[in-house]
PDB file of C-alpha atoms in Angstrom:
ATOM      1  CA  MET A 269      97.013  22.318 169.887  1.00 52.00           C
ATOM      2  CA  ALA A 270      98.673  25.572 169.675  1.00 51.00           C
ATOM      3  CA  SER A 271      96.288  27.335 172.002  1.00 51.00           C
ATOM      4  CA  GLY A 272      96.843  24.647 174.555  1.00 53.00           C
ATOM      5  CA  LEU A 273     100.579  24.865 174.248  1.00 49.00           C
ATOM      6  CA  CYS A 274     100.154  29.094 175.034  1.00 49.00           C
ATOM      7  CA  ALA A 275      97.539  27.900 177.871  1.00 49.00           C
ATOM      8  CA  ARG A 276     100.132  25.399 179.461  1.00 50.00           C
ATOM      9  CA  PHE A 277     103.296  28.005 179.274  1.00 49.00           C
ATOM     10  CA  LEU A 278     101.333  30.738 180.664  1.00 49.00           C
ATOM     11  CA  LEU A 279     100.111  28.608 183.385  1.00 50.00           C
ATOM     12  CA  ARG A 280     103.565  27.372 184.448  1.00 50.00           C
ATOM     13  CA  ARG A 281     105.177  30.847 184.030  1.00 48.00           C
ATOM     14  CA  SER A 282     102.350  32.552 186.478  1.00 46.00           C
ATOM     15  CA  ALA A 283     103.277  29.136 188.995  1.00 48.00           C
ATOM     16  CA  GLN A 284     106.639  30.143 188.927  1.00 50.00           C
ATOM     17  CA  GLY A 285     106.033  34.356 189.439  1.00 49.00           C
ATOM     18  CA  SER A 286     107.498  35.495 186.294  1.00 46.00           C
ATOM     19  CA  LEU A 287     104.362  37.145 184.935  1.00 46.00           C
ATOM     20  CA  LEU A 288     104.212  40.732 185.384  1.00 46.00           C
ATOM     21  CA  SER A 289     100.549  41.489 185.498  1.00 45.00           C
ATOM     22  CA  SER A 290      98.678  40.522 188.713  1.00 46.00           C
ATOM     23  CA  ARG A 291      95.550  40.048 186.729  1.00 51.00           C
ATOM     24  CA  ALA A 292      94.336  36.735 185.717  1.00 51.00           C
ATOM     25  CA  ALA A 293      95.415  35.564 182.003  1.00 51.00           C
ATOM     26  CA  PRO A 294      92.011  35.522 179.875  1.00 52.00           C
ATOM     27  CA  PRO A 295      91.226  31.822 178.954  1.00 53.00           C
ATOM     28  CA  LEU A 296      92.851  31.147 175.076  1.00 51.00           C
ATOM     29  CA  SER A 297      90.439  29.819 172.886  1.00 52.00           C
ATOM     30  CA  SER A 298      92.012  30.597 169.392  1.00 50.00           C
ATOM     31  CA  PRO A 299      95.618  30.067 168.584  1.00 52.00           C
ATOM     32  CA  PHE A 300      95.752  33.673 166.870  1.00 51.00           C
ATOM     33  CA  LEU A 301      95.312  35.232 170.459  1.00 51.00           C
ATOM     34  CA  CYS A 302      98.567  33.801 171.672  1.00 50.00           C
ATOM     35  CA  ARG A 303     101.811  35.481 170.106  1.00 50.00           C
ATOM     36  CA  ALA A 304     105.469  35.213 171.101  1.00 51.00           C
ATOM     37  CA  HIS A 305     106.192  39.140 170.558  1.00 49.00           C
ATOM     38  CA  ARG A 306     104.195  42.508 170.812  1.00 53.00           C
ATOM     39  CA  LEU A 307     103.671  44.307 167.355  1.00 50.00           C
ATOM     40  CA  GLY A 308     105.691  47.597 167.090  1.00 52.00           C
ATOM     41  CA  PRO A 309     105.755  50.026 164.501  1.00 51.00           C
ATOM     42  CA  ALA A 310     108.312  48.133 162.219  1.00 51.00           C
ATOM     43  CA  ASP A 311     106.055  45.124 162.224  1.00 48.00           C
ATOM     44  CA  ASP A 312     102.487  46.125 160.965  1.00 47.00           C
ATOM     45  CA  GLU A 313     101.402  48.680 158.805  1.00 49.00           C
ATOM     46  CA  MET A 314      98.660  49.101 160.691  1.00 48.00           C
ATOM     47  CA  TYR A 315     100.765  50.463 163.703  1.00 46.00           C
ATOM     48  CA  GLN A 316     102.565  52.738 161.347  1.00 46.00           C
ATOM     49  CA  ARG A 317     101.273  56.424 161.948  1.00 48.00           C
ATOM     50  CA  THR A 318     100.034  57.874 158.380  1.00 45.00           C
ATOM     51  CA  THR A 319      99.494  61.320 157.252  1.00 47.00           C
ATOM     52  CA  VAL A 320      97.497  62.146 154.499  1.00 45.00           C
ATOM     53  CA  THR A 321      97.999  65.417 152.123  1.00 45.00           C
ATOM     54  CA  ILE A 322      95.175  66.289 150.106  1.00 44.00           C
ATOM     55  CA  MET A 323      96.940  69.042 147.686  1.00 45.00           C
ATOM     56  CA  GLN A 324     100.773  69.391 147.349  1.00 44.00           C
ATOM     57  CA  LYS A 325     102.311  72.149 145.651  1.00 46.00           C
ATOM     58  CA  GLU A 326     104.060  70.218 143.038  1.00 48.00           C
ATOM     59  CA  PRO A 327     106.417  71.946 139.789  1.00 46.00           C
ATOM     60  CA  GLY A 328     104.720  70.720 136.789  1.00 52.00           C
ATOM     61  CA  GLY A 329     101.798  68.977 138.720  1.00 65.00           C
ATOM     62  CA  ARG A 330      99.365  71.928 137.658  1.00 81.00           C
ATOM     63  CA  LEU A 331      95.802  71.140 136.217  1.00 88.00           C
ATOM     64  CA  MET A 332      94.857  72.627 133.035  1.00 91.00           C
ATOM     65  CA  ILE A 333      91.310  72.907 131.306  1.00 93.00           C
ATOM     66  CA  HIS A 334      91.870  72.085 127.605  1.00 93.00           C
ATOM     67  CA  SER A 335      88.273  72.298 126.332  1.00 91.00           C
ATOM     68  CA  TYR A 336      84.470  72.369 127.788  1.00 91.00           C
ATOM     69  CA  SER A 337      81.047  70.988 125.703  1.00 90.00           C
ATOM     70  CA  GLU A 338      77.996  70.607 126.906  1.00 91.00           C
ATOM     71  CA  GLN A 339      78.534  66.915 128.373  1.00 91.00           C
ATOM     72  CA  GLY A 340      81.738  67.970 130.443  1.00 92.00           C
ATOM     73  CA  PHE A 341      85.401  69.173 130.476  1.00 93.00           C
ATOM     74  CA  THR A 342      88.804  67.570 128.893  1.00 92.00           C
ATOM     75  CA  ILE A 343      91.159  68.385 132.080  1.00 92.00           C
ATOM     76  CA  ASN A 344      94.884  67.388 131.411  1.00 89.00           C
ATOM     77  CA  GLY A 345      94.128  64.802 128.658  1.00 87.00           C
ATOM     78  CA  SER A 346      91.147  63.173 130.778  1.00 87.00           C
ATOM     79  CA  SER A 347      87.357  63.608 130.170  1.00 91.00           C
ATOM     80  CA  VAL A 348      84.751  64.306 133.235  1.00 91.00           C
ATOM     81  CA  LEU A 349      81.404  64.042 132.140  1.00 92.00           C
ATOM     82  CA  GLY A 350      79.164  66.430 133.951  1.00 92.00           C
ATOM     83  CA  PRO A 351      79.914  69.014 136.610  1.00 95.00           C
ATOM     84  CA  CYS A 352      83.275  68.916 138.333  1.00 95.00           C
ATOM     85  CA  ALA A 353      84.887  70.087 141.230  1.00 95.00           C
ATOM     86  CA  VAL A 354      88.866  70.616 140.009  1.00 94.00           C
ATOM     87  CA  LEU A 355      90.970  70.877 143.385  1.00 90.00           C
ATOM     88  CA  PRO A 356      94.672  70.260 142.395  1.00 78.00           C
ATOM     89  CA  PRO A 357      95.844  67.534 142.101  1.00 73.00           C
ATOM     90  CA  ALA A 358      92.229  65.760 141.958  1.00 86.00           C
ATOM     91  CA  ILE A 359      89.212  66.010 139.345  1.00 91.00           C
ATOM     92  CA  LEU A 360      85.993  65.263 141.261  1.00 91.00           C
ATOM     93  CA  GLN A 361      82.246  64.586 139.912  1.00 91.00           C
ATOM     94  CA  TRP A 362      80.674  67.593 141.740  1.00 92.00           C
ATOM     95  CA  LYS A 363      76.681  66.844 142.167  1.00 91.00           C
ATOM     96  CA  VAL A 364      75.012  70.204 141.080  1.00 92.00           C
ATOM     97  CA  GLY A 365      72.868  70.350 138.228  1.00 88.00           C
ATOM     98  CA  SER A 366      72.487  74.349 137.750  1.00 90.00           C
ATOM     99  CA  TYR A 367      73.836  77.489 139.531  1.00 91.00           C
ATOM    100  CA  LYS A 368      70.874  77.007 141.848  1.00 92.00           C
ATOM    101  CA  ASP A 369      72.335  73.745 143.283  1.00 92.00           C
ATOM    102  CA  ILE A 370      75.366  75.717 144.514  1.00 93.00           C
ATOM    103  CA  THR A 371      74.653  75.725 148.267  1.00 93.00           C
ATOM    104  CA  GLU A 372      76.764  75.942 151.291  1.00 93.00           C
ATOM    105  CA  GLU A 373      76.812  72.168 151.575  1.00 93.00           C
ATOM    106  CA  SER A 374      77.614  71.385 147.879  1.00 92.00           C
ATOM    107  CA  VAL A 375      80.723  73.789 148.514  1.00 93.00           C
ATOM    108  CA  SER A 376      81.561  72.382 151.670  1.00 91.00           C
ATOM    109  CA  LEU A 377      84.551  70.568 150.067  1.00 89.00           C
ATOM    110  CA  PHE A 378      86.333  73.569 148.813  1.00 92.00           C
ATOM    111  CA  HIS A 379      87.060  74.955 152.247  1.00 89.00           C
ATOM    112  CA  MET A 380      87.584  71.382 154.044  1.00 89.00           C
ATOM    113  CA  ILE A 381      90.909  70.690 152.348  1.00 86.00           C
ATOM    114  CA  VAL A 382      94.082  71.322 153.378  1.00 81.00           C
ATOM    115  CA  PRO A 383      96.308  73.639 152.609  1.00 81.00           C
ATOM    116  CA  ARG A 384      93.451  75.733 152.306  1.00 87.00           C
ATOM    117  CA  ILE A 385      92.543  77.251 148.559  1.00 91.00           C
ATOM    118  CA  GLU A 386      93.211  80.759 148.167  1.00 94.00           C
ATOM    119  CA  ILE A 387      90.592  81.217 145.192  1.00 96.00           C
ATOM    120  CA  LEU A 388      87.505  79.308 144.406  1.00 96.00           C
ATOM    121  CA  VAL A 389      86.454  79.858 140.560  1.00 97.00           C
ATOM    122  CA  LEU A 390      82.918  79.060 139.986  1.00 96.00           C
ATOM    123  CA  GLY A 391      81.849  78.424 136.276  1.00 95.00           C
ATOM    124  CA  THR A 392      77.734  78.664 136.343  1.00 94.00           C
ATOM    125  CA  GLY A 393      77.137  77.508 133.044  1.00 91.00           C
ATOM    126  CA  ALA A 394      76.458  79.520 129.436  1.00 91.00           C
ATOM    127  CA  ARG A 395      75.934  82.566 131.199  1.00 91.00           C
ATOM    128  CA  LEU A 396      77.117  84.193 134.677  1.00 92.00           C
ATOM    129  CA  GLU A 397      74.249  83.668 137.069  1.00 91.00           C
ATOM    130  CA  ARG A 398      73.995  85.101 140.867  1.00 93.00           C
ATOM    131  CA  ILE A 399      75.050  82.841 143.602  1.00 93.00           C
ATOM    132  CA  ASN A 400      73.255  82.595 147.014  1.00 93.00           C
ATOM    133  CA  PRO A 401      74.484  85.448 148.939  1.00 94.00           C
ATOM    134  CA  SER A 402      74.983  82.900 152.194  1.00 95.00           C
ATOM    135  CA  VAL A 403      77.124  80.558 149.843  1.00 94.00           C
ATOM    136  CA  LEU A 404      79.588  83.482 149.272  1.00 94.00           C
ATOM    137  CA  ALA A 405      79.776  84.837 153.202  1.00 95.00           C
ATOM    138  CA  LEU A 406      80.597  81.361 153.848  1.00 94.00           C
ATOM    139  CA  LEU A 407      83.722  80.845 151.795  1.00 94.00           C
ATOM    140  CA  LYS A 408      84.575  84.345 152.737  1.00 94.00           C
ATOM    141  CA  ARG A 409      84.701  83.437 156.341  1.00 94.00           C
ATOM    142  CA  LYS A 410      87.007  80.587 155.229  1.00 93.00           C
ATOM    143  CA  GLY A 411      89.349  82.640 153.884  1.00 93.00           C
ATOM    144  CA  ILE A 412      88.709  82.017 150.337  1.00 94.00           C
ATOM    145  CA  ALA A 413      88.548  84.332 147.537  1.00 95.00           C
ATOM    146  CA  VAL A 414      85.676  83.432 144.932  1.00 95.00           C
ATOM    147  CA  GLU A 415      85.119  84.230 141.220  1.00 95.00           C
ATOM    148  CA  VAL A 416      81.757  83.833 140.196  1.00 95.00           C
ATOM    149  CA  GLN A 417      81.383  83.932 135.910  1.00 95.00           C
ATOM    150  CA  ASP A 418      80.170  82.013 132.885  1.00 94.00           C
ATOM    151  CA  THR A 419      81.907  78.746 132.214  1.00 94.00           C
ATOM    152  CA  PRO A 420      84.010  79.370 129.163  1.00 94.00           C
ATOM    153  CA  ASN A 421      85.534  82.171 130.934  1.00 95.00           C
ATOM    154  CA  ALA A 422      85.803  80.125 134.584  1.00 95.00           C
ATOM    155  CA  CYS A 423      87.874  78.025 132.379  1.00 95.00           C
ATOM    156  CA  ALA A 424      90.176  80.664 131.319  1.00 94.00           C
ATOM    157  CA  THR A 425      90.491  82.365 134.734  1.00 96.00           C
ATOM    158  CA  PHE A 426      91.626  78.690 136.396  1.00 95.00           C
ATOM    159  CA  ASN A 427      93.944  78.298 133.674  1.00 94.00           C
ATOM    160  CA  LEU A 428      95.639  81.771 134.070  1.00 94.00           C
ATOM    161  CA  LEU A 429      95.304  81.402 138.178  1.00 94.00           C
ATOM    162  CA  SER A 430      96.912  77.890 138.231  1.00 91.00           C
ATOM    163  CA  GLY A 431      99.607  78.989 135.606  1.00 90.00           C
ATOM    164  CA  GLU A 432     100.509  81.348 137.852  1.00 91.00           C
ATOM    165  CA  GLY A 433     100.973  78.445 140.588  1.00 88.00           C
ATOM    166  CA  ARG A 434      98.100  79.639 143.209  1.00 91.00           C
ATOM    167  CA  ILE A 435      96.405  77.287 144.743  1.00 92.00           C
ATOM    168  CA  THR A 436      93.278  77.908 142.937  1.00 94.00           C
ATOM    169  CA  ALA A 437      90.070  75.161 142.781  1.00 95.00           C
ATOM    170  CA  ALA A 438      87.207  75.447 140.186  1.00 96.00           C
ATOM    171  CA  GLY A 439      83.423  74.181 140.589  1.00 96.00           C
ATOM    172  CA  LEU A 440      82.191  74.132 136.996  1.00 95.00           C
ATOM    173  CA  ILE A 441      78.701  73.253 135.200  1.00 94.00           C
ATOM    174  CA  PRO A 442      79.106  72.689 131.456  1.00 94.00           C
ATOM    175  CA  PRO A 443      77.352  75.130 129.184  1.00 91.00           C
ATOM    176  CA  PRO A 444      74.508  73.573 127.421  1.00 86.00           C
ATOM    177  CA  PHE A 445      74.822  73.550 123.571  1.00 74.00           C
ATOM    178  CA  ARG A 446      73.276  76.571 122.102  1.00 59.00           C
ATOM    179  CA  SER A 447      73.826  77.741 118.381  1.00 40.00           C
ATOM    180  CA  ALA A 448      74.986  81.052 117.605  1.00 41.00           C
ATOM    181  CA  LEU A 449      71.420  82.153 116.712  1.00 39.00           C
ATOM    182  CA  GLU A 450      70.161  81.280 119.885  1.00 45.00           C
ATOM    183  CA  LEU A 451      72.410  83.060 121.381  1.00 44.00           C
ATOM    184  CA  THR A 452      71.424  86.124 119.602  1.00 45.00           C
ATOM    185  CA  GLN A 453      67.746  86.159 119.998  1.00 45.00           C
ATOM    186  CA  GLU A 454      68.084  86.195 123.808  1.00 49.00           C
TER     187      GLU A 454
END
């Protein structure tokens, strides 16, 4: 019914010569295709310009790593299981199993965010491990300084740099549980 009214209105208007377009109007088969006005930015959220800021320097919004274990980390009171990427103000699961899984692809999230990270702290587990040189070269080309440490020291370094107000991120692998006896025998 409504589409018929819209079609009759358009035909009457085109016969009177008051249509602005010289093209023929498409057949109106649905009442939803006929509108009395055009949508503007104030009418519909879909037409409004949207900006997204992934990281913001907000006072008091710093992330702090409170503890770590073989299961994961406690960051600002939230428990994170397994390896994680700490990006102010977000904490994400990081799909790496060991330091060998830290590749150019796995660190891509650290150099894609805006504003650019100043320092990336990588925690490689119970002890300091060697990271693939191509990964370090990529981050250097992107202008990101990298600190590679064992996870306990990486947590402390991240907290120190974050406390100074630096734009710092961390990629952390939880250290496996070992007794003091196991550590002294290595």
